Amino acid sequence: MAEAERIIGTPDSAGADESAASDGTEAPVGRPRGRRRILALFVVALLAYLLDLGSKILVVEKLEGREPIRVIGDLLRFDAIRNPGAAFGMGEAFTIIFTCIAAAVIVVIIRLARKLYSLPWAIALGLLLGGALGNLTDRIFRSPGVFEGAVVDFIAPAHFAVFNLADSAIVCGGILIVILSFRGLDPDGTVHKD
């Protein structure tokens, strides 16, 4: 079990709030135990957000209104589209609801960050946060209006829906959360067996 905890990450022991110092007295309150994990969450979120935002700016500037670019023959192309709905273009009439859901996800992740002591969970939640922020930015600032904006999608694999880097970050974060849950690792760094 100690080997598993070492591999998947557990609460920090160095620099953590310890209940007693080596001489048996109360240890002074130091840095919060999950501070590095919270920093990791926000760094991953910022990277995911900036990559998504930069790619969308480039796509709108260079690709929108033009012929798709074939990247790998017929298997993959870049094709700028505006998606007012959810994933796979579903739910176009519910753009405001998707905007509210994305905002709620962001709030939940930020609140959960206070109890975060696992680096893998920090990475997973950072991907979710960055992806949600990327698509929420489109929903707020793109036409046709505030909270009704269409998301810029451009990655078009053959026989699949067109998506963007924010969608990719959300899916990767979700898959990582499922894997961590199956492995028994909780966001607080504890490992349990069911």
PDB file of C-alpha atoms in Angstrom, residues 29-131:
ATOM      1  CA  VAL A  29       0.823  26.573  11.569  1.00  0.00           C
ATOM      2  CA  GLY A  30       2.707  26.534   8.289  1.00  0.00           C
ATOM      3  CA  ARG A  31       1.699  26.385   4.671  1.00  0.00           C
ATOM      4  CA  PRO A  32      -1.554  24.609   3.960  1.00  0.00           C
ATOM      5  CA  ARG A  33      -0.880  20.978   3.077  1.00  0.00           C
ATOM      6  CA  GLY A  34      -2.431  21.118  -0.377  1.00  0.00           C
ATOM      7  CA  ARG A  35      -0.895  24.381  -1.531  1.00  0.00           C
ATOM      8  CA  ARG A  36       1.327  22.770  -4.185  1.00  0.00           C
ATOM      9  CA  ARG A  37      -1.601  20.690  -5.426  1.00  0.00           C
ATOM     10  CA  ILE A  38      -3.786  23.788  -5.723  1.00  0.00           C
ATOM     11  CA  LEU A  39      -0.989  25.534  -7.609  1.00  0.00           C
ATOM     12  CA  ALA A  40      -0.732  22.530  -9.950  1.00  0.00           C
ATOM     13  CA  LEU A  41      -4.496  22.648 -10.544  1.00  0.00           C
ATOM     14  CA  PHE A  42      -4.402  26.312 -11.529  1.00  0.00           C
ATOM     15  CA  VAL A  43      -1.246  25.957 -13.666  1.00  0.00           C
ATOM     16  CA  VAL A  44      -2.812  23.067 -15.617  1.00  0.00           C
ATOM     17  CA  ALA A  45      -6.074  25.022 -15.941  1.00  0.00           C
ATOM     18  CA  LEU A  46      -4.227  28.122 -17.174  1.00  0.00           C
ATOM     19  CA  LEU A  47      -2.224  26.133 -19.735  1.00  0.00           C
ATOM     20  CA  ALA A  48      -5.343  24.356 -21.023  1.00  0.00           C
ATOM     21  CA  TYR A  49      -7.225  27.658 -21.192  1.00  0.00           C
ATOM     22  CA  LEU A  50      -4.454  29.558 -22.969  1.00  0.00           C
ATOM     23  CA  LEU A  51      -3.892  26.766 -25.516  1.00  0.00           C
ATOM     24  CA  ASP A  52      -7.617  26.661 -26.239  1.00  0.00           C
ATOM     25  CA  LEU A  53      -7.970  30.437 -26.446  1.00  0.00           C
ATOM     26  CA  GLY A  54      -4.897  30.818 -28.661  1.00  0.00           C
ATOM     27  CA  SER A  55      -6.017  28.057 -31.014  1.00  0.00           C
ATOM     28  CA  LYS A  56      -9.498  29.587 -31.347  1.00  0.00           C
ATOM     29  CA  ILE A  57      -8.088  33.053 -32.071  1.00  0.00           C
ATOM     30  CA  LEU A  58      -5.858  31.550 -34.763  1.00  0.00           C
ATOM     31  CA  VAL A  59      -8.709  29.494 -36.250  1.00  0.00           C
ATOM     32  CA  VAL A  60     -11.090  32.474 -36.400  1.00  0.00           C
ATOM     33  CA  GLU A  61      -8.402  34.666 -37.939  1.00  0.00           C
ATOM     34  CA  LYS A  62      -6.915  32.210 -40.443  1.00  0.00           C
ATOM     35  CA  LEU A  63      -9.489  29.481 -41.123  1.00  0.00           C
ATOM     36  CA  GLU A  64     -13.026  30.736 -40.624  1.00  0.00           C
ATOM     37  CA  GLY A  65     -14.817  31.227 -43.940  1.00  0.00           C
ATOM     38  CA  ARG A  66     -12.164  29.282 -45.826  1.00  0.00           C
ATOM     39  CA  GLU A  67     -11.812  25.741 -47.084  1.00  0.00           C
ATOM     40  CA  PRO A  68     -10.903  23.110 -44.440  1.00  0.00           C
ATOM     41  CA  ILE A  69      -7.231  22.174 -44.107  1.00  0.00           C
ATOM     42  CA  ARG A  70      -6.474  18.487 -44.535  1.00  0.00           C
ATOM     43  CA  VAL A  71      -4.029  17.439 -41.827  1.00  0.00           C
ATOM     44  CA  ILE A  72      -3.945  13.655 -42.336  1.00  0.00           C
ATOM     45  CA  GLY A  73      -5.649  12.918 -45.655  1.00  0.00           C
ATOM     46  CA  ASP A  74      -9.325  12.197 -45.097  1.00  0.00           C
ATOM     47  CA  LEU A  75      -8.738  11.105 -41.482  1.00  0.00           C
ATOM     48  CA  LEU A  76      -8.241  14.539 -39.919  1.00  0.00           C
ATOM     49  CA  ARG A  77      -8.886  18.082 -41.043  1.00  0.00           C
ATOM     50  CA  PHE A  78      -9.204  21.527 -39.486  1.00  0.00           C
ATOM     51  CA  ASP A  79     -12.598  23.041 -40.270  1.00  0.00           C
ATOM     52  CA  ALA A  80     -13.842  26.124 -38.393  1.00  0.00           C
ATOM     53  CA  ILE A  81     -17.472  25.906 -37.294  1.00  0.00           C
ATOM     54  CA  ARG A  82     -19.547  27.684 -34.652  1.00  0.00           C
ATOM     55  CA  ASN A  83     -21.371  25.345 -32.274  1.00  0.00           C
ATOM     56  CA  PRO A  84     -24.227  26.921 -30.284  1.00  0.00           C
ATOM     57  CA  GLY A  85     -25.101  23.595 -28.645  1.00  0.00           C
ATOM     58  CA  ALA A  86     -23.351  21.098 -26.420  1.00  0.00           C
ATOM     59  CA  ALA A  87     -20.982  18.347 -27.456  1.00  0.00           C
ATOM     60  CA  PHE A  88     -21.651  16.912 -30.914  1.00  0.00           C
ATOM     61  CA  GLY A  89     -23.867  19.891 -31.782  1.00  0.00           C
ATOM     62  CA  MET A  90     -26.786  18.712 -29.636  1.00  0.00           C
ATOM     63  CA  GLY A  91     -29.070  21.053 -27.732  1.00  0.00           C
ATOM     64  CA  GLU A  92     -28.733  24.251 -29.748  1.00  0.00           C
ATOM     65  CA  ALA A  93     -31.815  25.677 -28.014  1.00  0.00           C
ATOM     66  CA  PHE A  94     -30.202  25.288 -24.578  1.00  0.00           C
ATOM     67  CA  THR A  95     -27.096  27.484 -24.959  1.00  0.00           C
ATOM     68  CA  ILE A  96     -27.903  29.499 -21.812  1.00  0.00           C
ATOM     69  CA  ILE A  97     -28.338  26.280 -19.802  1.00  0.00           C
ATOM     70  CA  PHE A  98     -24.934  24.991 -20.981  1.00  0.00           C
ATOM     71  CA  THR A  99     -23.415  28.334 -20.005  1.00  0.00           C
ATOM     72  CA  CYS A 100     -24.875  28.031 -16.491  1.00  0.00           C
ATOM     73  CA  ILE A 101     -23.681  24.428 -16.184  1.00  0.00           C
ATOM     74  CA  ALA A 102     -20.129  25.436 -17.207  1.00  0.00           C
ATOM     75  CA  ALA A 103     -20.169  28.265 -14.656  1.00  0.00           C
ATOM     76  CA  ALA A 104     -21.399  25.875 -11.944  1.00  0.00           C
ATOM     77  CA  VAL A 105     -18.646  23.361 -12.779  1.00  0.00           C
ATOM     78  CA  ILE A 106     -16.041  26.106 -12.436  1.00  0.00           C
ATOM     79  CA  VAL A 107     -17.400  27.139  -9.027  1.00  0.00           C
ATOM     80  CA  VAL A 108     -17.484  23.517  -7.787  1.00  0.00           C
ATOM     81  CA  ILE A 109     -13.880  22.889  -8.892  1.00  0.00           C
ATOM     82  CA  ILE A 110     -12.639  26.071  -7.219  1.00  0.00           C
ATOM     83  CA  ARG A 111     -14.444  25.136  -3.986  1.00  0.00           C
ATOM     84  CA  LEU A 112     -13.106  21.562  -4.128  1.00  0.00           C
ATOM     85  CA  ALA A 113      -9.552  22.898  -4.537  1.00  0.00           C
ATOM     86  CA  ARG A 114      -9.445  23.760  -0.823  1.00  0.00           C
ATOM     87  CA  LYS A 115      -9.554  20.040   0.037  1.00  0.00           C
ATOM     88  CA  LEU A 116      -7.201  18.897  -2.691  1.00  0.00           C
ATOM     89  CA  TYR A 117      -4.107  16.917  -1.665  1.00  0.00           C
ATOM     90  CA  SER A 118      -3.621  14.656  -4.684  1.00  0.00           C
ATOM     91  CA  LEU A 119      -1.494  15.680  -7.666  1.00  0.00           C
ATOM     92  CA  PRO A 120      -3.328  13.387 -10.133  1.00  0.00           C
ATOM     93  CA  TRP A 121      -6.644  14.886  -9.023  1.00  0.00           C
ATOM     94  CA  ALA A 122      -5.162  18.374  -9.345  1.00  0.00           C
ATOM     95  CA  ILE A 123      -4.211  17.622 -12.949  1.00  0.00           C
ATOM     96  CA  ALA A 124      -7.641  16.134 -13.744  1.00  0.00           C
ATOM     97  CA  LEU A 125      -9.529  19.031 -12.178  1.00  0.00           C
ATOM     98  CA  GLY A 126      -7.171  21.521 -13.830  1.00  0.00           C
ATOM     99  CA  LEU A 127      -8.009  20.041 -17.234  1.00  0.00           C
ATOM    100  CA  LEU A 128     -11.735  20.256 -16.466  1.00  0.00           C
ATOM    101  CA  LEU A 129     -11.397  23.822 -15.201  1.00  0.00           C
ATOM    102  CA  GLY A 130      -9.338  25.007 -18.172  1.00  0.00           C
ATOM    103  CA  GLY A 131     -11.691  23.371 -20.665  1.00  0.00           C
TER     104      GLY A 131
END
